[in-house]
PDB file of C-alpha atoms in Angstrom:
ATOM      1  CA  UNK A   1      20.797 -50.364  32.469  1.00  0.00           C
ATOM      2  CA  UNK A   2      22.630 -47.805  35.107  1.00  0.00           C
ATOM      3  CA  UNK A   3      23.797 -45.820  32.663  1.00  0.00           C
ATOM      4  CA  UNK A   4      20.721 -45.452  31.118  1.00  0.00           C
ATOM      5  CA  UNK A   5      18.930 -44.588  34.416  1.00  0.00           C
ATOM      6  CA  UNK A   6      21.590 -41.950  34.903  1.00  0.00           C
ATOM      7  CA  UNK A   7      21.120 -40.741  31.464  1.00  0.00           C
ATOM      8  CA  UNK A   8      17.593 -40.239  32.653  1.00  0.00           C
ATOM      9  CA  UNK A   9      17.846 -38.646  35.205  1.00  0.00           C
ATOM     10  CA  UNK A  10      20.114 -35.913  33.939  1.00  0.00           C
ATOM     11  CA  UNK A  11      18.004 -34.910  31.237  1.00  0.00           C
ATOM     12  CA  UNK A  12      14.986 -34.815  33.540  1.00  0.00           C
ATOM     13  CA  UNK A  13      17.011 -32.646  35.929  1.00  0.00           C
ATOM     14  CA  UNK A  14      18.137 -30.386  33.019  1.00  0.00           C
ATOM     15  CA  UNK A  15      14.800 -30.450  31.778  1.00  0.00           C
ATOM     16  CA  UNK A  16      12.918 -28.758  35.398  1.00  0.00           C
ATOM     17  CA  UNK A  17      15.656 -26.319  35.935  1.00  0.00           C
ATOM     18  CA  UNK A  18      15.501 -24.825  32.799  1.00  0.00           C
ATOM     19  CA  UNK A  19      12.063 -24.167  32.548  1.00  0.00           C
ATOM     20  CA  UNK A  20      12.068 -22.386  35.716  1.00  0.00           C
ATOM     21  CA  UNK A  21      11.710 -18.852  34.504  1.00  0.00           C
ATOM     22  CA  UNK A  22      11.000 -15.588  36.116  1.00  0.00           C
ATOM     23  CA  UNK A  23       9.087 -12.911  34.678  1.00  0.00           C
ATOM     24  CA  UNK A  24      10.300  -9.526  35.729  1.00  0.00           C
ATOM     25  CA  UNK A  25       7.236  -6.701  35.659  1.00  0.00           C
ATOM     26  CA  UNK A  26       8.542  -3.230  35.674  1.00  0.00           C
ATOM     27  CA  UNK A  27       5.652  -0.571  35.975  1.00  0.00           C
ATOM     28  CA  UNK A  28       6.847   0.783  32.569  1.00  0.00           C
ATOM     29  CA  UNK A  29       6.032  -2.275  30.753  1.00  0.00           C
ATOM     30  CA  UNK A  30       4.564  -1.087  27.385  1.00  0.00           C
ATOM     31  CA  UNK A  31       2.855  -4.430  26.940  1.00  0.00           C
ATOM     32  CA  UNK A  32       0.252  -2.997  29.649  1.00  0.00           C
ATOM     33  CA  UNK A  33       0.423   0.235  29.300  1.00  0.00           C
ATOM     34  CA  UNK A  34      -0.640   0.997  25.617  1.00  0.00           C
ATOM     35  CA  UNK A  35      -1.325   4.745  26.735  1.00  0.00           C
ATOM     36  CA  UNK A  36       2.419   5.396  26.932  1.00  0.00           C
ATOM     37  CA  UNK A  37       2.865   3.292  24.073  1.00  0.00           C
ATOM     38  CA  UNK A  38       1.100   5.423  21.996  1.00  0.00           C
ATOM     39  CA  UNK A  39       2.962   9.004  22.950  1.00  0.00           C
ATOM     40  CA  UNK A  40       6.225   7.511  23.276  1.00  0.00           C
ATOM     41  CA  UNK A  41       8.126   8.407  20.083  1.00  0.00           C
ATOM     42  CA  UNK A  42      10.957   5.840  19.215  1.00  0.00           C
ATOM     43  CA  UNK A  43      13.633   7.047  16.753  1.00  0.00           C
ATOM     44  CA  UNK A  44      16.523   4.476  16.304  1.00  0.00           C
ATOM     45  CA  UNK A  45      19.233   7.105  14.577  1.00  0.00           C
ATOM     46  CA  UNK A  46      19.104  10.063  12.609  1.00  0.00           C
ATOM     47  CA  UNK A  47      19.943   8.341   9.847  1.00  0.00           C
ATOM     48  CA  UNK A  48      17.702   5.123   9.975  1.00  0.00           C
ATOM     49  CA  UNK A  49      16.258   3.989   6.571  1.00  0.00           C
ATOM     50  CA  UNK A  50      12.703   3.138   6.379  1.00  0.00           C
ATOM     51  CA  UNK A  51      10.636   1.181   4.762  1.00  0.00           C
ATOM     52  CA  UNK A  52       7.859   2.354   2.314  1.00  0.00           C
ATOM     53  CA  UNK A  53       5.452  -0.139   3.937  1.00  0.00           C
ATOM     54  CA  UNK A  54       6.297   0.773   7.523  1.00  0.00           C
ATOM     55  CA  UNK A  55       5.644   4.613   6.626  1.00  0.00           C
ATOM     56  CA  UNK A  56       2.753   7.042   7.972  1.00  0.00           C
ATOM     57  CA  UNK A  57       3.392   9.398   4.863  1.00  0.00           C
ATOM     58  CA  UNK A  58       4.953   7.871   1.765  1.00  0.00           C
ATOM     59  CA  UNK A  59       7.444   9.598  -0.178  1.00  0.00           C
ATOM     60  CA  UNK A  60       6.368  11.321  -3.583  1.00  0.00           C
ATOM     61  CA  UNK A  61       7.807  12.613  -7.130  1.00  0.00           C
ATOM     62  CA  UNK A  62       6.453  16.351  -7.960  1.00  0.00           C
ATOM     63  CA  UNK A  63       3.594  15.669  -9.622  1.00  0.00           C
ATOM     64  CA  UNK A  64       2.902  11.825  -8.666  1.00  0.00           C
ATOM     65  CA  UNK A  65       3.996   8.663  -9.804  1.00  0.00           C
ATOM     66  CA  UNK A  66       2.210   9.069 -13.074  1.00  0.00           C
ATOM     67  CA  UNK A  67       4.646  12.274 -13.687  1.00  0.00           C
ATOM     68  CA  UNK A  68       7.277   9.751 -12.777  1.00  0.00           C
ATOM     69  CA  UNK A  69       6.944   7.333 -15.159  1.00  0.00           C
ATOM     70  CA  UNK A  70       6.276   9.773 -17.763  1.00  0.00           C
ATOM     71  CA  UNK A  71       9.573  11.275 -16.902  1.00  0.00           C
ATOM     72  CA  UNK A  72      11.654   7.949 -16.968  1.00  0.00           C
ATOM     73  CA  UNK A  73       9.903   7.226 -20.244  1.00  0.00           C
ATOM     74  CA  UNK A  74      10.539  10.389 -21.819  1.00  0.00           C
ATOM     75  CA  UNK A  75      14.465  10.695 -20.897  1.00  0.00           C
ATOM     76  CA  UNK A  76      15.229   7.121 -21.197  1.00  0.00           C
ATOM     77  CA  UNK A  77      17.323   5.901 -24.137  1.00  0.00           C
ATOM     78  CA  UNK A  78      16.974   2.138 -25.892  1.00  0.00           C
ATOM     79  CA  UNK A  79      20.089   0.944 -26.867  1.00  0.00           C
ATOM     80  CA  UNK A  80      20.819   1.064 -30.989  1.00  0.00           C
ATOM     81  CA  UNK A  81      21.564  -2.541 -31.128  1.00  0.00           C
ATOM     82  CA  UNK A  82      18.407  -3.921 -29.588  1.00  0.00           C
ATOM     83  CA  UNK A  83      15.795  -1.341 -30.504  1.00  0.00           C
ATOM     84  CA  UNK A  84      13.022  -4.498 -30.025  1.00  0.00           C
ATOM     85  CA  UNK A  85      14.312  -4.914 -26.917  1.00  0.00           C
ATOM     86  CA  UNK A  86      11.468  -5.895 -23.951  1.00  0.00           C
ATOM     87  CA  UNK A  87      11.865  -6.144 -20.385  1.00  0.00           C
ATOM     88  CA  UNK A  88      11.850  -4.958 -16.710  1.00  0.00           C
ATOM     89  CA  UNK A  89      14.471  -3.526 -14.872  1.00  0.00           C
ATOM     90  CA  UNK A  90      14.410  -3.743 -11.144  1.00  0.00           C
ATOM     91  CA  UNK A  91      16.088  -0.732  -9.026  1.00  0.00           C
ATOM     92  CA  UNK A  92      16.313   0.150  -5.368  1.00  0.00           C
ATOM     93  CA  UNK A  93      17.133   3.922  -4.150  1.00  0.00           C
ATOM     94  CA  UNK A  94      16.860   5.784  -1.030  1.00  0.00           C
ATOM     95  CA  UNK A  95      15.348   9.120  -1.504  1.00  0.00           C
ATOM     96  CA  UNK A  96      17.223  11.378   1.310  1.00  0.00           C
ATOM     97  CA  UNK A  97      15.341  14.051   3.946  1.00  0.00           C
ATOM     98  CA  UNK A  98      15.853  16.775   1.625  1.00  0.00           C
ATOM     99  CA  UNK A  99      14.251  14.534  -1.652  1.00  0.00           C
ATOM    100  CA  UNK A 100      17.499  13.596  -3.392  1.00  0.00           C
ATOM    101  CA  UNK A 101      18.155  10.639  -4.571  1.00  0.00           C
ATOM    102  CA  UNK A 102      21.003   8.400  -3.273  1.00  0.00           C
ATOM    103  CA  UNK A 103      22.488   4.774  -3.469  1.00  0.00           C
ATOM    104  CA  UNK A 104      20.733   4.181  -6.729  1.00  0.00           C
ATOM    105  CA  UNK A 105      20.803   0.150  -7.002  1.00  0.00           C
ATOM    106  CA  UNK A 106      20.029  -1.532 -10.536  1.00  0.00           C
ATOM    107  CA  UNK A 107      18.795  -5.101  -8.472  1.00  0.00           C
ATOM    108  CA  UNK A 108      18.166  -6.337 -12.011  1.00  0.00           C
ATOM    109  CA  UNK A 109      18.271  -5.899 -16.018  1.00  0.00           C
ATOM    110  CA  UNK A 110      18.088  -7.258 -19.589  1.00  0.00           C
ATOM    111  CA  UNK A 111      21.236  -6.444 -20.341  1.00  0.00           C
ATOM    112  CA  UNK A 112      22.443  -4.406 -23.503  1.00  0.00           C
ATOM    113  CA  UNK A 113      23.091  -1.218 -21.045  1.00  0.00           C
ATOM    114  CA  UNK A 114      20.067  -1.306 -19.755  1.00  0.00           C
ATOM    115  CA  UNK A 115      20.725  -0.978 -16.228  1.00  0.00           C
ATOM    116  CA  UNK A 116      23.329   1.802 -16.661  1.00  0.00           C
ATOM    117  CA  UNK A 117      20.701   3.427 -18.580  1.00  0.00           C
ATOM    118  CA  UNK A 118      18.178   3.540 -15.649  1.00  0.00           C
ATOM    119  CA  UNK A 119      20.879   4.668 -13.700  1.00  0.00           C
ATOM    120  CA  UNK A 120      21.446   7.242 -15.684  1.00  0.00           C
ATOM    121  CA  UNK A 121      18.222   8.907 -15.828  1.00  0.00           C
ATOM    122  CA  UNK A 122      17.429   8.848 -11.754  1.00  0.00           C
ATOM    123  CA  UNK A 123      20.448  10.531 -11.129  1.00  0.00           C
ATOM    124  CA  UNK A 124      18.787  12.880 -13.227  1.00  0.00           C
ATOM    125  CA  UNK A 125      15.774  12.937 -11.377  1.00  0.00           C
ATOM    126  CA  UNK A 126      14.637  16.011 -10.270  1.00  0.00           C
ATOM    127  CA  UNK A 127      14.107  16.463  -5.834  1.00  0.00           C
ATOM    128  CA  UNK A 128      11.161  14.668  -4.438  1.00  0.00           C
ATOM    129  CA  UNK A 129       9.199  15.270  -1.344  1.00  0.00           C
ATOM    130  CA  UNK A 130      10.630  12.868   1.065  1.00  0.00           C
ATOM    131  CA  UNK A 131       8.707  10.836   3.561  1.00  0.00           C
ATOM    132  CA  UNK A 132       7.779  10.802   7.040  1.00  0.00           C
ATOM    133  CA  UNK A 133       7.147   9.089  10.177  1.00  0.00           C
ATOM    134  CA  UNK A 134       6.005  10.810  13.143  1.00  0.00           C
ATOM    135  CA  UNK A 135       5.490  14.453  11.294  1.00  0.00           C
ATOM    136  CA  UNK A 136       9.730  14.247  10.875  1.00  0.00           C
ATOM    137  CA  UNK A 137      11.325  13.323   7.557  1.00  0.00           C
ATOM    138  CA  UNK A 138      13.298  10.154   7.075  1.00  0.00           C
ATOM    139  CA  UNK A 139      15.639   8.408   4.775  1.00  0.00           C
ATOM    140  CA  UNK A 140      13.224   5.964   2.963  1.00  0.00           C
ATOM    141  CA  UNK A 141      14.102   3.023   0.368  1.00  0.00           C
ATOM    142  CA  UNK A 142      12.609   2.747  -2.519  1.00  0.00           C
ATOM    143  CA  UNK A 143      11.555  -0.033  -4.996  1.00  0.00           C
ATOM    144  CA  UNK A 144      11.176   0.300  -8.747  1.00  0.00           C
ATOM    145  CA  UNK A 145       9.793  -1.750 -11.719  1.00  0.00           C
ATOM    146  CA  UNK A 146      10.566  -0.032 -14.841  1.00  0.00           C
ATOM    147  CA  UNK A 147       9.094  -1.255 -17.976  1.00  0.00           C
ATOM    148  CA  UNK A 148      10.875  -1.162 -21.489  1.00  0.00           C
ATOM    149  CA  UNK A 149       9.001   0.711 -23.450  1.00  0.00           C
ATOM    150  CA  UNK A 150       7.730  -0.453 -26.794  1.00  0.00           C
TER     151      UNK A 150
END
């Protein structure tokens, strides 16, 4: 019965001292000043990559995404052994400050040379007009769901 008393009576010691916890205000505090919150401008590195969702102005392919597709269509090749073949391929890339196109990911494919395929044809992408947050451009990373064609 001690021990459990003193078992007790540690964990209710532990438990008061640690939820003693003090709050430091510092007049800078952008929690209450949303004023400075708003003209502050936070960069983390030159070379941080964003986010398409995250973005103020989202990167684009000359001529819109329609004009993409129609691109990837047009110079993308089915392979000759599965000319029936059906699918989607999943890629990520990062389109660059100055709209090239780098790190080209295939995430997912069918198989068949599929993927390299894809690959292929974005590397042969022509520049596109990168994004930006706060009026400067930035590194973004980009998602794609390309359909096999019929």
């Amino acid at each position: 019965m001690k021990k459990f008393l003193i078992l007790i009576l540690i964990c209710f010691a532990q438990n008061i001292s640690s939820q003693h916890k003090e709050v430091k205000k510092s007049p800078d505090d952008l929690r209450d000043n949303l004023k400075n919150y708003k003209e502050e401008e936070i960069i983390l590195d030159e070379n941080h990559i964003y986010n398409t969702a995250g973005l103020e102005i989202l990167p684009s392919f000359p001529g819109g995404t329609f004009k993409f597709h129609q691109f990837i269509s047009k110079k993308y090749k089915k392979p000759n052994k599965q000319p029936s073949l059906q699918g989607k391929i999943f890629a990520t890339f990062i389109i660059e400050k100055d709209g090239t196109l780098n790190d080209i990911k295939i995430v997912y494919d069918i198989g068949f040379g599929t993927g390299d395929e894809l690959l292929r044809v974005l590397k042969l992408s022509p520049k596109w007009k990168p994004g930006k947050q706060n009026n400067k451009e930035v590194r973004t990373l980009y998602s794609l769901v390309f359909y096999l064609p019929k």
